[in-house]
PDB file of C-alpha atoms in Angstrom:
ATOM      1  CA  MET Q1364      31.056 -34.881 -10.464  1.00 78.00           C
ATOM      2  CA  ASN Q1365      29.678 -32.551  -8.191  1.00 88.00           C
ATOM      3  CA  PRO Q1366      26.259 -30.151  -8.145  1.00 88.00           C
ATOM      4  CA  TYR Q1367      28.613 -27.546  -8.006  1.00 90.00           C
ATOM      5  CA  GLU Q1368      30.628 -27.995 -11.137  1.00 88.00           C
ATOM      6  CA  SER Q1369      28.075 -27.214 -13.387  1.00 90.00           C
ATOM      7  CA  LEU Q1370      27.341 -23.974 -11.997  1.00 89.00           C
ATOM      8  CA  ASN Q1371      28.912 -20.408 -13.620  1.00 88.00           C
ATOM      9  CA  SER Q1372      31.314 -18.133 -11.888  1.00 86.00           C
ATOM     10  CA  ASN Q1373      28.369 -15.688 -10.812  1.00 84.00           C
ATOM     11  CA  ALA Q1374      26.940 -18.372  -8.357  1.00 86.00           C
ATOM     12  CA  PHE Q1375      30.153 -18.096  -6.173  1.00 90.00           C
ATOM     13  CA  TRP Q1376      30.735 -15.307  -3.960  1.00 89.00           C
ATOM     14  CA  SER Q1377      34.533 -15.125  -4.150  1.00 91.00           C
ATOM     15  CA  GLN Q1378      34.154 -15.130  -8.244  1.00 89.00           C
ATOM     16  CA  ALA Q1379      31.370 -13.210  -9.025  1.00 89.00           C
ATOM     17  CA  VAL Q1380      32.163 -10.588  -5.783  1.00 90.00           C
ATOM     18  CA  ALA Q1381      35.189 -10.788  -3.792  1.00 92.00           C
ATOM     19  CA  ARG Q1382      37.877 -10.885  -6.451  1.00 91.00           C
ATOM     20  CA  LYS Q1383      36.369  -8.056  -8.569  1.00 90.00           C
ATOM     21  CA  SER Q1384      36.388  -4.606  -8.479  1.00 91.00           C
ATOM     22  CA  MET Q1385      33.073  -3.121  -7.537  1.00 89.00           C
ATOM     23  CA  PHE Q1386      32.792  -1.402 -10.836  1.00 91.00           C
ATOM     24  CA  ASP Q1387      33.096  -4.548 -12.628  1.00 88.00           C
ATOM     25  CA  ILE Q1388      30.287  -6.739 -10.733  1.00 87.00           C
ATOM     26  CA  SER Q1389      27.067  -7.447 -12.534  1.00 85.00           C
ATOM     27  CA  GLY Q1390      24.506 -10.142 -13.444  1.00 79.00           C
ATOM     28  CA  LEU Q1391      23.858 -11.565  -9.978  1.00 77.00           C
ATOM     29  CA  TRP Q1392      20.113 -10.837 -10.055  1.00 79.00           C
ATOM     30  CA  GLN Q1393      17.651 -10.813 -12.661  1.00 80.00           C
ATOM     31  CA  PRO Q1394      14.005  -9.282 -12.197  1.00 81.00           C
ATOM     32  CA  GLY Q1395      11.487 -11.462 -12.406  1.00 83.00           C
ATOM     33  CA  ILE Q1396       9.119  -9.025 -13.979  1.00 83.00           C
ATOM     34  CA  LYS Q1397      10.174  -6.671 -16.980  1.00 86.00           C
ATOM     35  CA  PHE Q1398       8.158  -3.920 -17.656  1.00 90.00           C
ATOM     36  CA  GLY Q1399       8.755  -0.747 -20.069  1.00 92.00           C
ATOM     37  CA  PRO Q1400       8.672   2.860 -19.101  1.00 94.00           C
ATOM     38  CA  LYS Q1401       5.164   3.194 -20.833  1.00 96.00           C
ATOM     39  CA  SER Q1402       3.527   0.615 -18.411  1.00 96.00           C
ATOM     40  CA  PRO Q1403       1.123   2.278 -16.156  1.00 97.00           C
ATOM     41  CA  VAL Q1404       2.753   1.239 -12.332  1.00 98.00           C
ATOM     42  CA  VAL Q1405       0.929   1.975  -8.928  1.00 98.00           C
ATOM     43  CA  THR Q1406       2.479   1.904  -5.678  1.00 98.00           C
ATOM     44  CA  PHE Q1407       0.798   1.260  -2.289  1.00 98.00           C
ATOM     45  CA  GLY Q1408       2.036   0.099   1.243  1.00 97.00           C
ATOM     46  CA  SER Q1409       4.165   1.230   3.819  1.00 94.00           C
ATOM     47  CA  CYS Q1410       6.071   4.488   3.731  1.00 91.00           C
ATOM     48  CA  PHE Q1411       8.741   2.507   1.547  1.00 94.00           C
ATOM     49  CA  ALA Q1412       6.286   2.689  -1.447  1.00 96.00           C
ATOM     50  CA  GLN Q1413       6.725   6.252  -1.383  1.00 94.00           C
ATOM     51  CA  HIS Q1414      10.179   6.155  -2.312  1.00 95.00           C
ATOM     52  CA  ILE Q1415       9.496   3.513  -5.215  1.00 96.00           C
ATOM     53  CA  GLY Q1416       6.873   6.000  -6.665  1.00 96.00           C
ATOM     54  CA  ARG Q1417       9.433   8.780  -6.598  1.00 95.00           C
ATOM     55  CA  ALA Q1418      12.127   6.768  -8.285  1.00 96.00           C
ATOM     56  CA  LEU Q1419       9.618   5.478 -10.991  1.00 96.00           C
ATOM     57  CA  LYS Q1420       8.607   9.474 -11.741  1.00 95.00           C
ATOM     58  CA  ALA Q1421      12.361  10.552 -11.676  1.00 96.00           C
ATOM     59  CA  ARG Q1422      13.342   7.882 -14.238  1.00 96.00           C
ATOM     60  CA  GLY Q1423      10.504   8.422 -16.767  1.00 96.00           C
ATOM     61  CA  PHE Q1424       8.300   5.793 -15.563  1.00 97.00           C
ATOM     62  CA  ASN Q1425       4.571   5.862 -16.117  1.00 98.00           C
ATOM     63  CA  TRP Q1426       3.770   6.034 -12.390  1.00 98.00           C
ATOM     64  CA  MET Q1427      -0.096   6.533 -12.287  1.00 97.00           C
ATOM     65  CA  ASN Q1428      -1.754   8.803  -9.948  1.00 97.00           C
ATOM     66  CA  ALA Q1429      -5.384   8.174 -10.299  1.00 97.00           C
ATOM     67  CA  GLU Q1430      -6.104  10.985  -7.485  1.00 97.00           C
ATOM     68  CA  PRO Q1431      -4.446  14.162  -8.348  1.00 95.00           C
ATOM     69  CA  LYS Q1432      -4.462  17.154  -6.167  1.00 94.00           C
ATOM     70  CA  PRO Q1433      -6.782  19.978  -6.821  1.00 92.00           C
ATOM     71  CA  ALA Q1434      -5.561  22.442  -9.367  1.00 92.00           C
ATOM     72  CA  GLY Q1435      -3.310  25.279  -7.625  1.00 91.00           C
ATOM     73  CA  LEU Q1436      -2.653  23.789  -4.293  1.00 90.00           C
ATOM     74  CA  PRO Q1437       1.417  23.603  -3.637  1.00 93.00           C
ATOM     75  CA  GLU Q1438       3.074  20.911  -4.070  1.00 89.00           C
ATOM     76  CA  ALA Q1439       4.458  20.735  -0.554  1.00 88.00           C
ATOM     77  CA  THR Q1440       0.916  21.329   0.733  1.00 93.00           C
ATOM     78  CA  ALA Q1441      -0.451  18.335  -1.614  1.00 93.00           C
ATOM     79  CA  GLN Q1442       1.945  15.839  -0.077  1.00 91.00           C
ATOM     80  CA  THR Q1443       0.781  16.625   3.495  1.00 93.00           C
ATOM     81  CA  TYR Q1444      -3.048  16.175   2.724  1.00 94.00           C
ATOM     82  CA  GLY Q1445      -1.620  13.001   1.007  1.00 93.00           C
ATOM     83  CA  TYR Q1446      -2.060  13.701  -2.680  1.00 95.00           C
ATOM     84  CA  GLY Q1447       0.661  12.333  -5.005  1.00 94.00           C
ATOM     85  CA  VAL Q1448       2.023  10.128  -1.964  1.00 96.00           C
ATOM     86  CA  PHE Q1449       0.679   6.675  -3.372  1.00 97.00           C
ATOM     87  CA  SER Q1450      -1.319   6.287  -6.433  1.00 98.00           C
ATOM     88  CA  ALA Q1451      -4.699   6.820  -4.484  1.00 98.00           C
ATOM     89  CA  ARG Q1452      -4.923   8.887  -1.412  1.00 97.00           C
ATOM     90  CA  THR Q1453      -4.998   5.842   0.542  1.00 97.00           C
ATOM     91  CA  GLY Q1454      -2.548   6.760   3.239  1.00 96.00           C
ATOM     92  CA  ASN Q1455      -0.165   3.652   4.604  1.00 96.00           C
ATOM     93  CA  ILE Q1456      -1.696   0.474   4.028  1.00 97.00           C
ATOM     94  CA  TYR Q1457       0.599  -1.095   6.416  1.00 96.00           C
ATOM     95  CA  THR Q1458      -0.718  -4.662   6.400  1.00 97.00           C
ATOM     96  CA  ALA Q1459      -1.677  -7.699   3.854  1.00 97.00           C
ATOM     97  CA  GLY Q1460      -5.021  -7.360   5.748  1.00 97.00           C
ATOM     98  CA  LEU Q1461      -5.735  -3.682   5.042  1.00 98.00           C
ATOM     99  CA  LEU Q1462      -4.624  -4.088   1.285  1.00 98.00           C
ATOM    100  CA  ALA Q1463      -7.460  -6.843   1.273  1.00 98.00           C
ATOM    101  CA  GLN Q1464      -9.758  -4.730   2.819  1.00 98.00           C
ATOM    102  CA  TRP Q1465      -9.413  -2.167   0.216  1.00 98.00           C
ATOM    103  CA  VAL Q1466      -9.430  -4.356  -2.658  1.00 98.00           C
ATOM    104  CA  GLY Q1467     -13.131  -5.688  -1.789  1.00 98.00           C
ATOM    105  CA  TRP Q1468     -14.123  -2.075  -1.110  1.00 98.00           C
ATOM    106  CA  ALA Q1469     -12.903  -1.134  -4.629  1.00 98.00           C
ATOM    107  CA  LEU Q1470     -14.256  -3.988  -6.152  1.00 98.00           C
ATOM    108  CA  GLY Q1471     -17.666  -4.358  -4.593  1.00 97.00           C
ATOM    109  CA  ASP Q1472     -17.284  -7.705  -2.763  1.00 97.00           C
ATOM    110  CA  ALA Q1473     -17.466  -5.663   0.534  1.00 96.00           C
ATOM    111  CA  THR Q1474     -19.397  -2.142   1.644  1.00 96.00           C
ATOM    112  CA  PRO Q1475     -16.808   0.328   3.303  1.00 96.00           C
ATOM    113  CA  PRO Q1476     -18.210   0.921   7.240  1.00 96.00           C
ATOM    114  CA  ASP Q1477     -19.870   3.906   8.013  1.00 96.00           C
ATOM    115  CA  GLU Q1478     -17.405   4.656  10.917  1.00 97.00           C
ATOM    116  CA  VAL Q1479     -16.468   8.255  11.269  1.00 97.00           C
ATOM    117  CA  TRP Q1480     -13.992   9.580  14.389  1.00 97.00           C
ATOM    118  CA  GLU Q1481     -14.128  13.000  16.019  1.00 96.00           C
ATOM    119  CA  LYS Q1482     -12.005  14.807  17.989  1.00 95.00           C
ATOM    120  CA  ASP Q1483     -12.186  18.607  19.281  1.00 95.00           C
ATOM    121  CA  GLY Q1484     -15.153  19.020  16.475  1.00 96.00           C
ATOM    122  CA  ARG Q1485     -13.378  18.029  13.476  1.00 97.00           C
ATOM    123  CA  PHE Q1486     -14.109  14.575  11.873  1.00 98.00           C
ATOM    124  CA  TYR Q1487     -11.433  11.990  10.614  1.00 97.00           C
ATOM    125  CA  ASP Q1488     -11.362   8.672   8.873  1.00 98.00           C
ATOM    126  CA  PRO Q1489     -10.686   5.501  10.737  1.00 97.00           C
ATOM    127  CA  PHE Q1490      -8.844   3.935   7.355  1.00 98.00           C
ATOM    128  CA  ARG Q1491      -6.914   7.284   6.604  1.00 97.00           C
ATOM    129  CA  PRO Q1492      -6.688   8.894   9.985  1.00 95.00           C
ATOM    130  CA  GLN Q1493      -4.032  11.196   8.998  1.00 93.00           C
ATOM    131  CA  ILE Q1494      -4.599  12.005   5.480  1.00 94.00           C
ATOM    132  CA  GLU Q1495      -6.701  15.304   6.594  1.00 94.00           C
ATOM    133  CA  PRO Q1496      -4.388  16.655   9.122  1.00 91.00           C
ATOM    134  CA  GLY Q1497      -6.385  19.153  10.784  1.00 93.00           C
ATOM    135  CA  GLY Q1498      -9.599  16.864  10.123  1.00 96.00           C
ATOM    136  CA  PHE Q1499     -12.793  17.075   8.015  1.00 97.00           C
ATOM    137  CA  ALA Q1500     -15.431  19.987   8.386  1.00 97.00           C
ATOM    138  CA  SER Q1501     -18.066  17.071   8.759  1.00 97.00           C
ATOM    139  CA  ALA Q1502     -19.077  13.192   8.633  1.00 97.00           C
ATOM    140  CA  GLU Q1503     -20.446  13.836   5.254  1.00 97.00           C
ATOM    141  CA  GLU Q1504     -17.077  15.100   3.795  1.00 98.00           C
ATOM    142  CA  VAL Q1505     -15.042  12.135   5.358  1.00 98.00           C
ATOM    143  CA  ARG Q1506     -17.269   9.579   3.932  1.00 98.00           C
ATOM    144  CA  ALA Q1507     -17.415  11.497   0.305  1.00 97.00           C
ATOM    145  CA  SER Q1508     -13.546  11.751   0.516  1.00 97.00           C
ATOM    146  CA  ARG Q1509     -13.479   7.723   1.148  1.00 98.00           C
ATOM    147  CA  GLU Q1510     -15.617   7.176  -1.668  1.00 98.00           C
ATOM    148  CA  MET Q1511     -13.227   9.088  -4.177  1.00 98.00           C
ATOM    149  CA  ALA Q1512     -10.296   6.970  -2.454  1.00 98.00           C
ATOM    150  CA  ILE Q1513     -11.987   3.973  -3.096  1.00 98.00           C
ATOM    151  CA  GLU Q1514     -12.678   4.696  -6.792  1.00 98.00           C
ATOM    152  CA  ALA Q1515      -9.278   5.978  -7.333  1.00 98.00           C
ATOM    153  CA  PHE Q1516      -8.142   2.567  -6.079  1.00 98.00           C
ATOM    154  CA  ARG Q1517     -10.377   0.448  -8.107  1.00 98.00           C
ATOM    155  CA  LYS Q1518      -8.999   2.590 -11.134  1.00 98.00           C
ATOM    156  CA  CYS Q1519      -5.585   1.511 -10.432  1.00 98.00           C
ATOM    157  CA  ILE Q1520      -6.328  -2.014  -9.868  1.00 98.00           C
ATOM    158  CA  THR Q1521      -8.272  -2.404 -13.460  1.00 98.00           C
ATOM    159  CA  GLU Q1522      -5.958  -0.107 -15.259  1.00 98.00           C
ATOM    160  CA  ALA Q1523      -2.413  -0.954 -13.985  1.00 97.00           C
ATOM    161  CA  ARG Q1524       0.141  -2.910 -15.566  1.00 96.00           C
ATOM    162  CA  VAL Q1525       1.904  -3.283 -12.348  1.00 97.00           C
ATOM    163  CA  PHE Q1526       0.901  -3.143  -8.979  1.00 97.00           C
ATOM    164  CA  VAL Q1527       3.707  -2.552  -6.354  1.00 97.00           C
ATOM    165  CA  PHE Q1528       2.747  -2.930  -2.727  1.00 97.00           C
ATOM    166  CA  THR Q1529       5.582  -2.794   0.333  1.00 97.00           C
ATOM    167  CA  LEU Q1530       4.596  -5.029   3.117  1.00 96.00           C
ATOM    168  CA  GLY Q1531       5.043  -2.687   6.183  1.00 94.00           C
ATOM    169  CA  LEU Q1532       3.616  -4.336   9.557  1.00 93.00           C
ATOM    170  CA  THR Q1533       2.187  -7.533  11.042  1.00 95.00           C
ATOM    171  CA  GLU Q1534       0.526  -5.294  14.122  1.00 96.00           C
ATOM    172  CA  SER Q1535      -3.261  -4.105  13.457  1.00 96.00           C
ATOM    173  CA  TRP Q1536      -5.911  -3.276  15.211  1.00 97.00           C
ATOM    174  CA  MET Q1537      -9.323  -4.665  14.466  1.00 97.00           C
ATOM    175  CA  ASN Q1538     -13.078  -3.735  14.962  1.00 98.00           C
ATOM    176  CA  ALA Q1539     -14.060  -7.414  16.825  1.00 97.00           C
ATOM    177  CA  PRO Q1540     -17.836  -6.650  15.860  1.00 96.00           C
ATOM    178  CA  GLY Q1541     -17.745  -5.228  12.508  1.00 96.00           C
ATOM    179  CA  GLY Q1542     -14.672  -7.426  11.207  1.00 96.00           C
ATOM    180  CA  TRP Q1543     -12.591  -4.942   9.969  1.00 97.00           C
ATOM    181  CA  GLU Q1544      -9.142  -3.355  10.260  1.00 98.00           C
ATOM    182  CA  TYR Q1545      -7.886   0.119  11.137  1.00 97.00           C
ATOM    183  CA  PRO Q1546      -4.331   1.262  10.225  1.00 96.00           C
ATOM    184  CA  MET Q1547      -4.000   3.016  13.322  1.00 95.00           C
ATOM    185  CA  CYS Q1548      -5.361   2.332  17.020  1.00 96.00           C
ATOM    186  CA  PRO Q1549      -8.450   4.009  17.632  1.00 96.00           C
ATOM    187  CA  GLY Q1550      -7.892   6.581  20.051  1.00 95.00           C
ATOM    188  CA  THR Q1551      -4.403   7.912  18.885  1.00 94.00           C
ATOM    189  CA  VAL Q1552      -5.196  10.135  16.045  1.00 93.00           C
ATOM    190  CA  ALA Q1553      -8.963  10.805  16.954  1.00 95.00           C
ATOM    191  CA  GLY Q1554     -12.141   8.534  18.212  1.00 94.00           C
ATOM    192  CA  GLU Q1555     -12.286   6.698  21.448  1.00 95.00           C
ATOM    193  CA  PHE Q1556     -10.799   3.468  22.387  1.00 96.00           C
ATOM    194  CA  ASP Q1557     -13.189   0.916  23.149  1.00 96.00           C
ATOM    195  CA  ALA Q1558     -11.297  -2.203  24.910  1.00 96.00           C
ATOM    196  CA  GLU Q1559     -14.252  -4.422  24.229  1.00 95.00           C
ATOM    197  CA  ALA Q1560     -14.805  -3.772  20.392  1.00 97.00           C
ATOM    198  CA  HIS Q1561     -11.070  -2.380  19.578  1.00 98.00           C
ATOM    199  CA  VAL Q1562      -8.563  -5.855  19.415  1.00 97.00           C
ATOM    200  CA  PHE Q1563      -4.856  -6.108  18.847  1.00 97.00           C
ATOM    201  CA  VAL Q1564      -3.910  -8.668  16.332  1.00 97.00           C
ATOM    202  CA  ASN Q1565      -0.583  -9.884  15.433  1.00 97.00           C
ATOM    203  CA  GLN Q1566      -0.992 -11.169  12.362  1.00 95.00           C
ATOM    204  CA  ASP Q1567       1.306 -14.510  11.577  1.00 96.00           C
ATOM    205  CA  TYR Q1568       2.900 -15.645   8.414  1.00 97.00           C
ATOM    206  CA  VAL Q1569       0.102 -18.194   7.566  1.00 97.00           C
ATOM    207  CA  SER Q1570      -2.556 -15.345   7.609  1.00 96.00           C
ATOM    208  CA  VAL Q1571      -0.502 -12.793   5.889  1.00 97.00           C
ATOM    209  CA  ARG Q1572       0.379 -15.312   3.144  1.00 97.00           C
ATOM    210  CA  ARG Q1573      -3.195 -16.360   2.526  1.00 98.00           C
ATOM    211  CA  VAL Q1574      -4.620 -13.158   2.835  1.00 97.00           C
ATOM    212  CA  LEU Q1575      -2.020 -11.469   0.668  1.00 97.00           C
ATOM    213  CA  VAL Q1576      -2.346 -14.335  -2.022  1.00 98.00           C
ATOM    214  CA  GLY Q1577      -6.267 -13.946  -1.947  1.00 98.00           C
ATOM    215  CA  ALA Q1578      -6.037  -9.745  -2.579  1.00 98.00           C
ATOM    216  CA  MET Q1579      -3.474 -10.460  -5.550  1.00 97.00           C
ATOM    217  CA  ARG Q1580      -5.965 -13.162  -6.956  1.00 98.00           C
ATOM    218  CA  ARG Q1581      -8.803 -10.931  -6.804  1.00 98.00           C
ATOM    219  CA  MET Q1582      -7.324  -7.993  -8.539  1.00 98.00           C
ATOM    220  CA  ARG Q1583      -6.111 -10.477 -11.444  1.00 97.00           C
ATOM    221  CA  GLU Q1584      -9.548 -11.443 -11.789  1.00 98.00           C
ATOM    222  CA  ALA Q1585     -10.234  -7.682 -12.263  1.00 98.00           C
ATOM    223  CA  ASN Q1586      -7.499  -7.080 -14.640  1.00 98.00           C
ATOM    224  CA  PRO Q1587      -6.006 -10.578 -15.840  1.00 96.00           C
ATOM    225  CA  LYS Q1588      -2.918  -8.082 -17.664  1.00 93.00           C
TER     226      LYS Q1588
END
């Protein structure tokens, strides 16, 4: 008797895949989480999360859009300005650190920085630098729009049944004096790069896991469901 003798056929490549027609292959994977089409689902993270959101909508699932586009805005234009891409108008959240940062702002554990970037008389959100392609008209508009996104993100945490987050990068740029993280290097889209203040950090596995687990724990405290 050996440990393999008690396994069923789908545990073996030859029996489960190699000897079967591609149309007969099944049962190789069982989902760890099951949810129905009525369960509110939100999607955030890397570019891949956009495809998950679109796939859910196309299949009739309850993809939650907590920050819908203004009435009358054409769909193509709305997507260019970050509406309907993720469940709130956050732009890409590439790292576990950025996720934890948004969670902290949304649940009141931290106060969003007052920082705003400027370029050619237009103003940009350092934490959503590409959300408004031509920039905002004023720093006040940047902050007001950011607050709307934070409130929408909070709604996603507290009302969703499933929170989908796709991990994107380990590379990140930090504001060393302030301790906050940017989704993009300052001075690329807008703003100015300061070698003393802006520090590159390549997040390792230990820190990614610790921060990600902490963010998940905090979201579950706010929404046990």
